[in-house]
Coordinates of C-alpha atoms in Angstrom, one line a residue:
X1 CA -31.3 189.4 151.9
X2 CA -29.8 186.2 152.8
X3 CA -26.6 185.3 154.7
X4 CA -24.8 182.0 153.6
X5 CA -23.5 180.4 156.6
X6 CA -21.0 177.5 155.7
X7 CA -21.3 174.7 158.3
X8 CA -19.9 170.9 158.9
X9 CA -22.0 167.8 159.5
X10 CA -20.7 164.4 159.6
X11 CA -16.8 165.6 157.8
X12 CA -19.1 167.1 155.3
X13 CA -19.2 171.0 154.4
X14 CA -22.6 172.5 154.2
X15 CA -24.3 175.5 153.4
X16 CA -27.7 177.3 155.2
X17 CA -28.9 180.5 154.5
X18 CA -30.0 182.6 157.1
X19 CA -33.1 185.0 156.6
X20 CA -31.9 189.2 158.1
X21 CA -34.6 190.9 156.6
X22 CA -37.0 191.3 153.8
X23 CA -39.1 194.5 152.2
X24 CA -41.8 194.3 149.5
X25 CA -42.7 197.2 147.0
X26 CA -44.4 197.5 143.7
X27 CA -41.9 197.7 140.8
X28 CA -44.2 201.6 139.6
X29 CA -42.1 202.6 142.9
X30 CA -38.6 202.4 141.9
X31 CA -39.3 203.0 138.2
X32 CA -41.1 206.6 139.1
X33 CA -38.3 207.3 141.6
X34 CA -35.8 210.3 141.1
X35 CA -32.7 208.4 142.1
X36 CA -32.4 205.7 144.8
X37 CA -35.0 204.3 146.7
X38 CA -34.4 203.5 150.3
X39 CA -36.9 200.2 151.2
X40 CA -36.6 200.1 155.0
X41 CA -36.6 195.7 156.3
X42 CA -39.2 194.6 158.2
X43 CA -37.1 193.4 161.2
X44 CA -34.7 196.6 160.5
X45 CA -32.3 197.9 158.4
X46 CA -32.3 199.7 155.0
X47 CA -31.6 198.8 151.5
X48 CA -31.4 201.8 148.8
X49 CA -32.3 200.8 144.6
X50 CA -31.4 202.4 142.4
X51 CA -33.4 202.1 138.6
X52 CA -32.7 203.2 135.2
X53 CA -34.3 202.1 132.1
X54 CA -32.0 200.1 129.4
X55 CA -31.9 201.1 126.0
X56 CA -31.3 197.6 124.6
X57 CA -35.5 197.0 124.3
X58 CA -35.7 200.6 122.8
X59 CA -32.8 200.3 120.0
X60 CA -34.7 200.4 116.6
X61 CA -32.5 199.2 113.2
X62 CA -33.9 202.4 110.5
X63 CA -33.7 201.5 107.2
X64 CA -34.6 202.2 103.7
X65 CA -34.9 199.7 100.2
X66 CA -34.6 200.4 96.7
X67 CA -36.0 197.8 94.0
X68 CA -34.1 197.6 91.2
X69 CA -35.1 195.4 87.7
X70 CA -37.3 193.0 87.9
X71 CA -39.7 193.8 91.0
X72 CA -42.1 195.9 88.7
X73 CA -43.2 194.5 85.7
X74 CA -43.6 191.0 84.6
X75 CA -41.7 191.2 81.3
X76 CA -38.0 191.5 83.3
X77 CA -38.9 187.9 85.1
X78 CA -38.7 186.3 82.1
X79 CA -41.9 185.0 82.2
X80 CA -43.5 184.2 79.0
X81 CA -46.2 186.6 78.0
X82 CA -47.0 188.7 75.3
X83 CA -47.7 191.9 77.3
X84 CA -46.3 193.5 80.6
X85 CA -48.3 193.9 83.4
X86 CA -48.2 195.8 86.5
X87 CA -47.4 194.7 89.6
X88 CA -47.9 195.8 93.5
X89 CA -45.0 194.8 95.3
X90 CA -44.2 195.5 98.9
X91 CA -41.8 193.9 100.9
X92 CA -42.0 191.9 104.3
X93 CA -38.9 191.3 106.7
X94 CA -38.5 188.2 109.1
X95 CA -36.5 186.8 111.5
X96 CA -36.1 183.3 112.5
X97 CA -36.7 182.2 116.4
X98 CA -35.9 178.6 117.7
X99 CA -38.6 177.5 120.7
X100 CA -37.3 174.6 122.9
X101 CA -40.4 172.6 123.9
X102 CA -39.9 171.6 127.6
X103 CA -43.4 170.3 128.2
X104 CA -42.2 166.9 126.6
X105 CA -41.4 164.5 129.3
X106 CA -38.5 162.8 127.5
X107 CA -37.5 165.9 126.4
X108 CA -34.3 166.0 128.6
X109 CA -31.5 169.0 128.0
X110 CA -29.9 167.6 124.6
X111 CA -33.1 166.0 123.2
X112 CA -35.4 168.9 123.9
X113 CA -37.9 169.5 120.8
X114 CA -37.1 172.7 118.9
X115 CA -39.7 174.8 117.2
X116 CA -38.5 176.5 114.4
X117 CA -40.8 179.9 114.3
X118 CA -40.8 183.3 111.3
X119 CA -41.5 186.4 112.8
X120 CA -42.7 189.2 110.5
X121 CA -40.6 192.1 112.2
X122 CA -41.8 194.7 108.9
X123 CA -43.8 195.7 106.1
X124 CA -43.3 198.0 103.7
X125 CA -45.9 199.9 101.8
X126 CA -47.7 198.2 98.6
X127 CA -46.0 200.3 95.5
X128 CA -49.0 200.4 93.5
X129 CA -49.8 200.0 90.3
X130 CA -46.1 200.1 89.2
X131 CA -44.2 199.1 85.6
X132 CA -41.3 200.6 87.0
X133 CA -38.0 198.9 87.1
X134 CA -36.7 200.8 89.9
X135 CA -38.5 202.4 93.0
X136 CA -38.2 202.9 96.3
X137 CA -40.2 201.9 99.3
X138 CA -41.0 203.7 102.7
X139 CA -38.3 204.0 105.3
X140 CA -38.8 200.9 108.0
X141 CA -37.6 200.1 111.4
X142 CA -37.4 196.7 113.5
X143 CA -36.7 196.2 117.1
X144 CA -33.3 194.8 117.3
X145 CA -33.6 193.5 121.5
X146 CA -34.4 190.3 120.0
X147 CA -31.5 189.8 117.4
X148 CA -28.0 188.9 117.7
X149 CA -25.4 188.3 114.9
X150 CA -26.5 184.9 113.4
X151 CA -30.4 185.5 114.1
X152 CA -31.6 184.2 110.9
X153 CA -33.6 187.2 108.6
X154 CA -35.7 186.4 105.4
X155 CA -36.1 189.3 103.3
X156 CA -39.5 189.0 101.2
X157 CA -41.0 190.7 98.3
X158 CA -44.7 190.1 97.2
X159 CA -47.1 191.2 94.6
X160 CA -49.9 192.5 96.6
X161 CA -53.8 191.1 95.9
X162 CA -56.5 193.1 97.4
X163 CA -59.6 190.3 96.4
X164 CA -58.2 187.5 98.9
X165 CA -55.3 188.4 100.2
X166 CA -53.3 185.2 99.0
X167 CA -49.8 187.3 97.6
X168 CA -47.9 185.9 95.1
X169 CA -43.8 185.9 95.9
X170 CA -42.2 187.4 93.9
X171 CA -38.8 186.4 95.2
X172 CA -36.9 186.3 98.6
X173 CA -33.0 185.9 99.8
X174 CA -32.0 184.3 103.5
X175 CA -29.2 185.7 105.6
X176 CA -28.3 186.5 109.1
X177 CA -28.9 189.9 111.1
X178 CA -24.8 191.0 111.4
X179 CA -25.0 190.1 107.1
X180 CA -27.6 193.0 107.0
X181 CA -26.1 195.3 108.7
X182 CA -23.0 194.9 106.1
X183 CA -24.9 194.1 102.8
X184 CA -25.9 196.7 100.6
X185 CA -27.8 194.5 98.8
X186 CA -29.8 190.6 97.6
X187 CA -30.9 189.1 94.8
X188 CA -34.2 188.4 95.3
X189 CA -34.5 184.2 94.3
X190 CA -37.8 181.9 93.8
X191 CA -38.0 179.0 91.9
X192 CA -34.4 178.9 91.5
X193 CA -34.4 182.2 89.6
X194 CA -33.2 185.3 89.9
X195 CA -36.4 187.3 90.0
X196 CA -35.1 191.0 91.2
X197 CA -32.3 193.2 93.4
X198 CA -33.1 195.4 96.7
X199 CA -30.3 197.8 97.0
X200 CA -29.5 199.3 101.2
X201 CA -30.3 203.0 100.5
X202 CA -30.1 203.5 104.3
X203 CA -29.6 202.2 107.4
X204 CA -28.7 203.4 111.0
X205 CA -29.9 202.4 114.8
X206 CA -32.4 204.9 116.1
X207 CA -33.4 204.9 120.0
X208 CA -37.2 205.2 120.8
X209 CA -38.2 206.2 123.8
X210 CA -40.8 204.1 125.8
X211 CA -43.2 204.7 128.5
X212 CA -40.0 203.4 131.3
X213 CA -38.3 206.4 130.1
X214 CA -40.4 208.5 130.4
X215 CA -41.3 207.1 134.8
X216 CA -37.6 207.2 135.3
X217 CA -37.4 210.7 134.9
X218 CA -38.3 210.9 138.2
X219 CA -42.4 211.9 139.4
X220 CA -44.0 212.3 136.2
X221 CA -47.8 211.5 135.7
X222 CA -49.7 209.2 133.8
X223 CA -52.3 210.4 132.1
X224 CA -55.0 207.3 131.3
X225 CA -58.2 208.1 128.9
X226 CA -60.7 205.4 128.6
X227 CA -63.0 204.9 125.6
X228 CA -65.9 202.5 125.5
X229 CA -67.6 201.1 122.6
X230 CA -71.9 201.4 122.7
X231 CA -72.1 200.6 119.5
X232 CA -75.2 198.1 118.4
X233 CA -72.1 195.3 118.1
X234 CA -72.3 194.8 121.9
X235 CA -76.3 192.8 121.2
X236 CA -74.1 190.0 121.7
X237 CA -73.8 187.2 124.4
X238 CA -70.6 188.2 126.6
X239 CA -68.7 185.4 127.3
X240 CA -68.3 186.2 131.2
X241 CA -71.8 185.4 131.3
X242 CA -72.3 181.0 131.1
X243 CA -75.9 180.8 131.6
X244 CA -78.1 183.5 131.0
X245 CA -78.1 183.7 126.9
X246 CA -80.4 186.4 127.1
X247 CA -76.8 188.5 128.0
X248 CA -75.3 191.0 126.3
X249 CA -71.7 193.2 126.6
X250 CA -73.7 195.9 128.7
X251 CA -76.0 193.9 130.9
X252 CA -75.3 195.0 134.4
X253 CA -75.5 191.6 136.6
X254 CA -77.8 190.5 139.4
X255 CA -74.9 187.8 141.5
X256 CA -72.6 191.0 141.9
X257 CA -70.4 189.9 139.0
X258 CA -68.5 192.0 136.9
X259 CA -69.4 192.0 133.0
X260 CA -66.3 192.4 130.5
X261 CA -65.8 195.6 130.8
X262 CA -66.5 195.8 134.2
X263 CA -63.5 193.7 134.3
X264 CA -61.3 195.7 131.7
X265 CA -61.5 198.4 134.1
X266 CA -61.4 197.1 137.0
X267 CA -58.4 194.8 136.0
X268 CA -56.5 196.7 133.5
X269 CA -57.7 200.2 135.4
X270 CA -55.8 199.5 138.5
X271 CA -52.4 198.8 136.1
X272 CA -52.6 202.5 135.9
X273 CA -53.9 204.0 139.4
X274 CA -50.8 202.6 141.0
X275 CA -48.1 203.9 138.0
X276 CA -50.0 207.3 137.9
X277 CA -49.0 210.1 140.2
X278 CA -52.3 211.5 140.1
X279 CA -55.7 209.3 140.0
X280 CA -57.4 211.7 138.1
X281 CA -58.6 209.9 134.4
X282 CA -61.0 210.1 132.0
X283 CA -63.6 207.6 130.7
X284 CA -65.3 208.7 127.3
X285 CA -67.8 207.0 125.5
X286 CA -68.5 206.4 121.6
X287 CA -71.5 204.7 119.1
X288 CA -74.2 205.4 121.1
X289 CA -77.3 207.6 120.5
X290 CA -77.7 210.1 123.5
X291 CA -81.0 212.1 123.7
X292 CA -82.0 211.1 119.8
X293 CA -78.3 212.4 118.5
X294 CA -75.7 209.3 117.7
X295 CA -72.4 210.5 119.5
X296 CA -68.9 209.1 118.2
X297 CA -67.6 210.6 122.0
X298 CA -69.4 211.9 124.7
X299 CA -68.7 212.1 128.3
X300 CA -69.4 209.5 130.6
X301 CA -70.7 209.7 133.8
X302 CA -72.6 212.3 136.1
X303 CA -69.2 213.8 136.2
X304 CA -68.0 215.3 133.0
X305 CA -66.1 212.2 132.8
X306 CA -63.4 213.3 134.7
X307 CA -62.8 210.5 137.7
X308 CA -61.1 209.6 140.7
X309 CA -59.3 205.9 140.3
X310 CA -60.4 202.9 139.3
X311 CA -63.9 203.0 141.4
X312 CA -64.3 206.4 140.0
X313 CA -64.4 204.8 136.3
X314 CA -66.7 201.9 137.3
X315 CA -68.9 204.5 138.5
X316 CA -68.7 206.1 135.6
X317 CA -69.3 203.8 133.3
X318 CA -72.5 202.1 135.6
X319 CA -74.1 205.2 135.6
X320 CA -73.8 205.7 132.2
X321 CA -74.1 201.7 130.6
X322 CA -77.9 202.1 132.9
X323 CA -79.2 205.5 131.9
X324 CA -81.2 205.8 128.6
X325 CA -78.8 205.5 126.1
X326 CA -79.5 203.9 122.7
X327 CA -76.5 201.4 121.5
X328 CA -76.2 202.2 117.7
X329 CA -72.9 203.2 115.5
X330 CA -71.3 203.2 113.8
X331 CA -67.4 202.3 115.3
X332 CA -65.8 206.1 114.5
X333 CA -62.8 206.6 116.9
X334 CA -61.7 210.0 114.9
X335 CA -63.1 212.6 117.5
X336 CA -61.9 210.3 120.2
X337 CA -58.5 210.2 118.7
X338 CA -58.0 213.4 118.0
X339 CA -58.9 214.9 121.6
X340 CA -56.5 212.0 123.0
X341 CA -53.5 213.4 121.0
X342 CA -54.5 217.1 122.0
X343 CA -54.3 215.7 125.3
X344 CA -50.7 214.1 125.2
X345 CA -49.5 216.7 123.0
X346 CA -50.6 219.2 126.1
X347 CA -49.5 217.1 128.7
X348 CA -45.8 216.5 127.4
X349 CA -45.1 220.4 127.8
X350 CA -47.0 221.2 130.7
X351 CA -46.7 218.2 133.1
X352 CA -44.1 216.5 131.7
X353 CA -46.6 213.2 131.7
X354 CA -46.8 210.1 129.4
X355 CA -50.9 209.2 128.2
X356 CA -52.3 206.1 127.4
X357 CA -55.6 205.3 126.0
X358 CA -57.6 202.7 126.6
X359 CA -60.1 201.6 124.0
X360 CA -62.8 199.2 125.2
X361 CA -64.1 197.9 122.0
X362 CA -66.6 195.3 120.7
X363 CA -66.5 193.5 117.1
X364 CA -66.8 195.3 113.7
X365 CA -65.2 197.4 111.5
X366 CA -63.8 200.9 112.2
X367 CA -65.6 203.7 110.2
X368 CA -63.2 205.9 108.8
X369 CA -60.7 203.8 108.4
X370 CA -57.8 205.4 106.5
X371 CA -58.5 209.0 108.6
X372 CA -58.4 207.1 111.7
X373 CA -55.0 205.1 110.3
X374 CA -54.1 208.6 109.8
X375 CA -54.6 209.8 113.0
X376 CA -52.7 206.8 114.8
X377 CA -49.4 207.9 112.6
X378 CA -50.0 211.2 113.8
X379 CA -50.1 209.8 117.5
X380 CA -47.2 207.6 117.2
X381 CA -45.1 211.6 117.3
X382 CA -46.5 212.3 120.6
X383 CA -45.7 210.9 123.9
X384 CA -49.1 208.7 124.0
X385 CA -49.7 204.7 123.6
X386 CA -53.0 203.6 122.1
X387 CA -54.4 199.9 123.0
X388 CA -57.5 198.3 122.5
X389 CA -58.9 195.7 124.1
X390 CA -61.1 193.4 122.4
X391 CA -64.8 192.8 124.1
X392 CA -66.3 189.9 123.7
X393 CA -65.8 186.9 121.7
X394 CA -66.1 188.5 117.9
X395 CA -64.0 188.5 115.2
X396 CA -61.5 191.1 115.7
X397 CA -59.6 190.3 112.2
X398 CA -59.9 193.7 111.3
X399 CA -58.2 195.3 114.7
X400 CA -55.4 193.0 114.4
X401 CA -54.4 193.8 111.1
X402 CA -54.6 197.5 112.2
X403 CA -52.1 197.2 115.0
X404 CA -50.4 194.9 112.7
X405 CA -49.6 196.3 109.7
X406 CA -49.1 199.9 110.8
X407 CA -45.8 200.9 109.2
X408 CA -47.5 203.7 106.7
X409 CA -50.2 206.1 106.9
X410 CA -52.6 205.9 103.4
X411 CA -50.7 209.4 102.3
X412 CA -47.2 208.0 102.7
X413 CA -45.9 209.2 105.9
X414 CA -43.7 206.9 107.8
X415 CA -44.7 205.7 112.1
X416 CA -42.3 207.4 114.0
X417 CA -42.8 204.4 116.4
X418 CA -45.0 201.5 116.8
X419 CA -47.6 203.3 119.3
X420 CA -50.3 200.9 119.0
X421 CA -51.5 197.3 120.4
X422 CA -53.8 194.9 120.9
X423 CA -55.0 192.3 123.2
X424 CA -58.1 190.5 123.4
X425 CA -60.2 189.9 126.4
X426 CA -61.5 186.7 126.7
X427 CA -57.9 185.3 125.7
X428 CA -56.9 185.9 129.4
X429 CA -60.2 185.6 131.1
X430 CA -59.4 183.0 133.6
X431 CA -55.7 184.8 134.1
X432 CA -56.0 188.3 135.1
X433 CA -52.6 188.3 136.4
X434 CA -51.6 187.6 132.2
X435 CA -53.9 190.1 131.2
X436 CA -52.1 192.5 132.9
X437 CA -48.6 191.5 131.7
X438 CA -49.6 191.3 128.5
X439 CA -51.3 194.7 128.7
X440 CA -48.3 196.5 130.3
X441 CA -45.6 194.8 127.9
X442 CA -47.4 196.2 125.0
X443 CA -47.5 199.9 126.2
X444 CA -44.1 199.6 127.8
X445 CA -42.7 198.6 124.5
X446 CA -44.8 201.3 122.7

């Protein structure tokens, strides 16, 4: 805290700042406190701080679109063809953000470069093989904290292409967020032709509680569960090892440096250790052959997978990684998700804790993807956040698609909220603070 002091120097009025005192504390102390937090100053005095979560970033616009004439079949589009063929339509809602590039030295204030960036906020389910002229898409919701009345919004209808993902545009409309709230429907146009219509059957605002809402209710717990990938996909060069080409992702180093898994456990785990009221955590492995049997989930370490703090996580990991196990597969997450969901439901009803499942995994396909998506959809109805952390420099496009396109389950059940996120360790390897910021941001908004 500073005190401004007016002065006079050579007839010129000046202002100086005198330091009265300071206090240092973690933000998690404010968020988790019940009521006011009293912070003592180093040179005497005290300040009271009250932190409450804002609903601004937790309000979603919930809606449902109904398709009208033209979206289901080609015959009503005016296409010259003798036979009507079926389409696989789906909708995408995007908004336009203007980004100012201030890195250019010649770009000063009014001459700053502006870049337009369209961001996809929501994708609907795919209505497969329909020739109907009228049908409904699933319910959807988009976050509103980055939208204002004049924000450009684009609604695009595309014909889904299973083969190479080159989806064909059927039609689109551009409007603003304010006009979207008042509209009853839109005409979809492409190549100067009206190719169909969509109506708005339902629209309202809904509040989706986040991690901060649970923590701000007072000394509530945070239950951290960690799952570690031991499939064969870990037999690749670790991006943290620059010299030893024989290295693989779980290899223990003799130079006291951490491998990628240890780095993720140490850095990311420490965030949740500070947020949690209890230091007890759970760590499991998956995809390894243990005593001749491939395990889709097994407890790590000699203490049955329940450890204390980050040091306990690292100790259990080191014990397992150096034990007599064989990296195998497949990447089956179903038992891990089932256990995490059950714990989240139990914690919510008994200790009012919020749960986080941290999945550290290498590249590779997810086994039984449809069942996995069904479980993630179920998790969206519980106080559970799922964070995938990509380990190594492989291709994580499948995991990114799983995270970005989760709007409705394969059985047609709507996700209640976005509960899953992805961060790749190698992209933030040289900036751990950025890694922590991205991870915590993803968790706090899911």
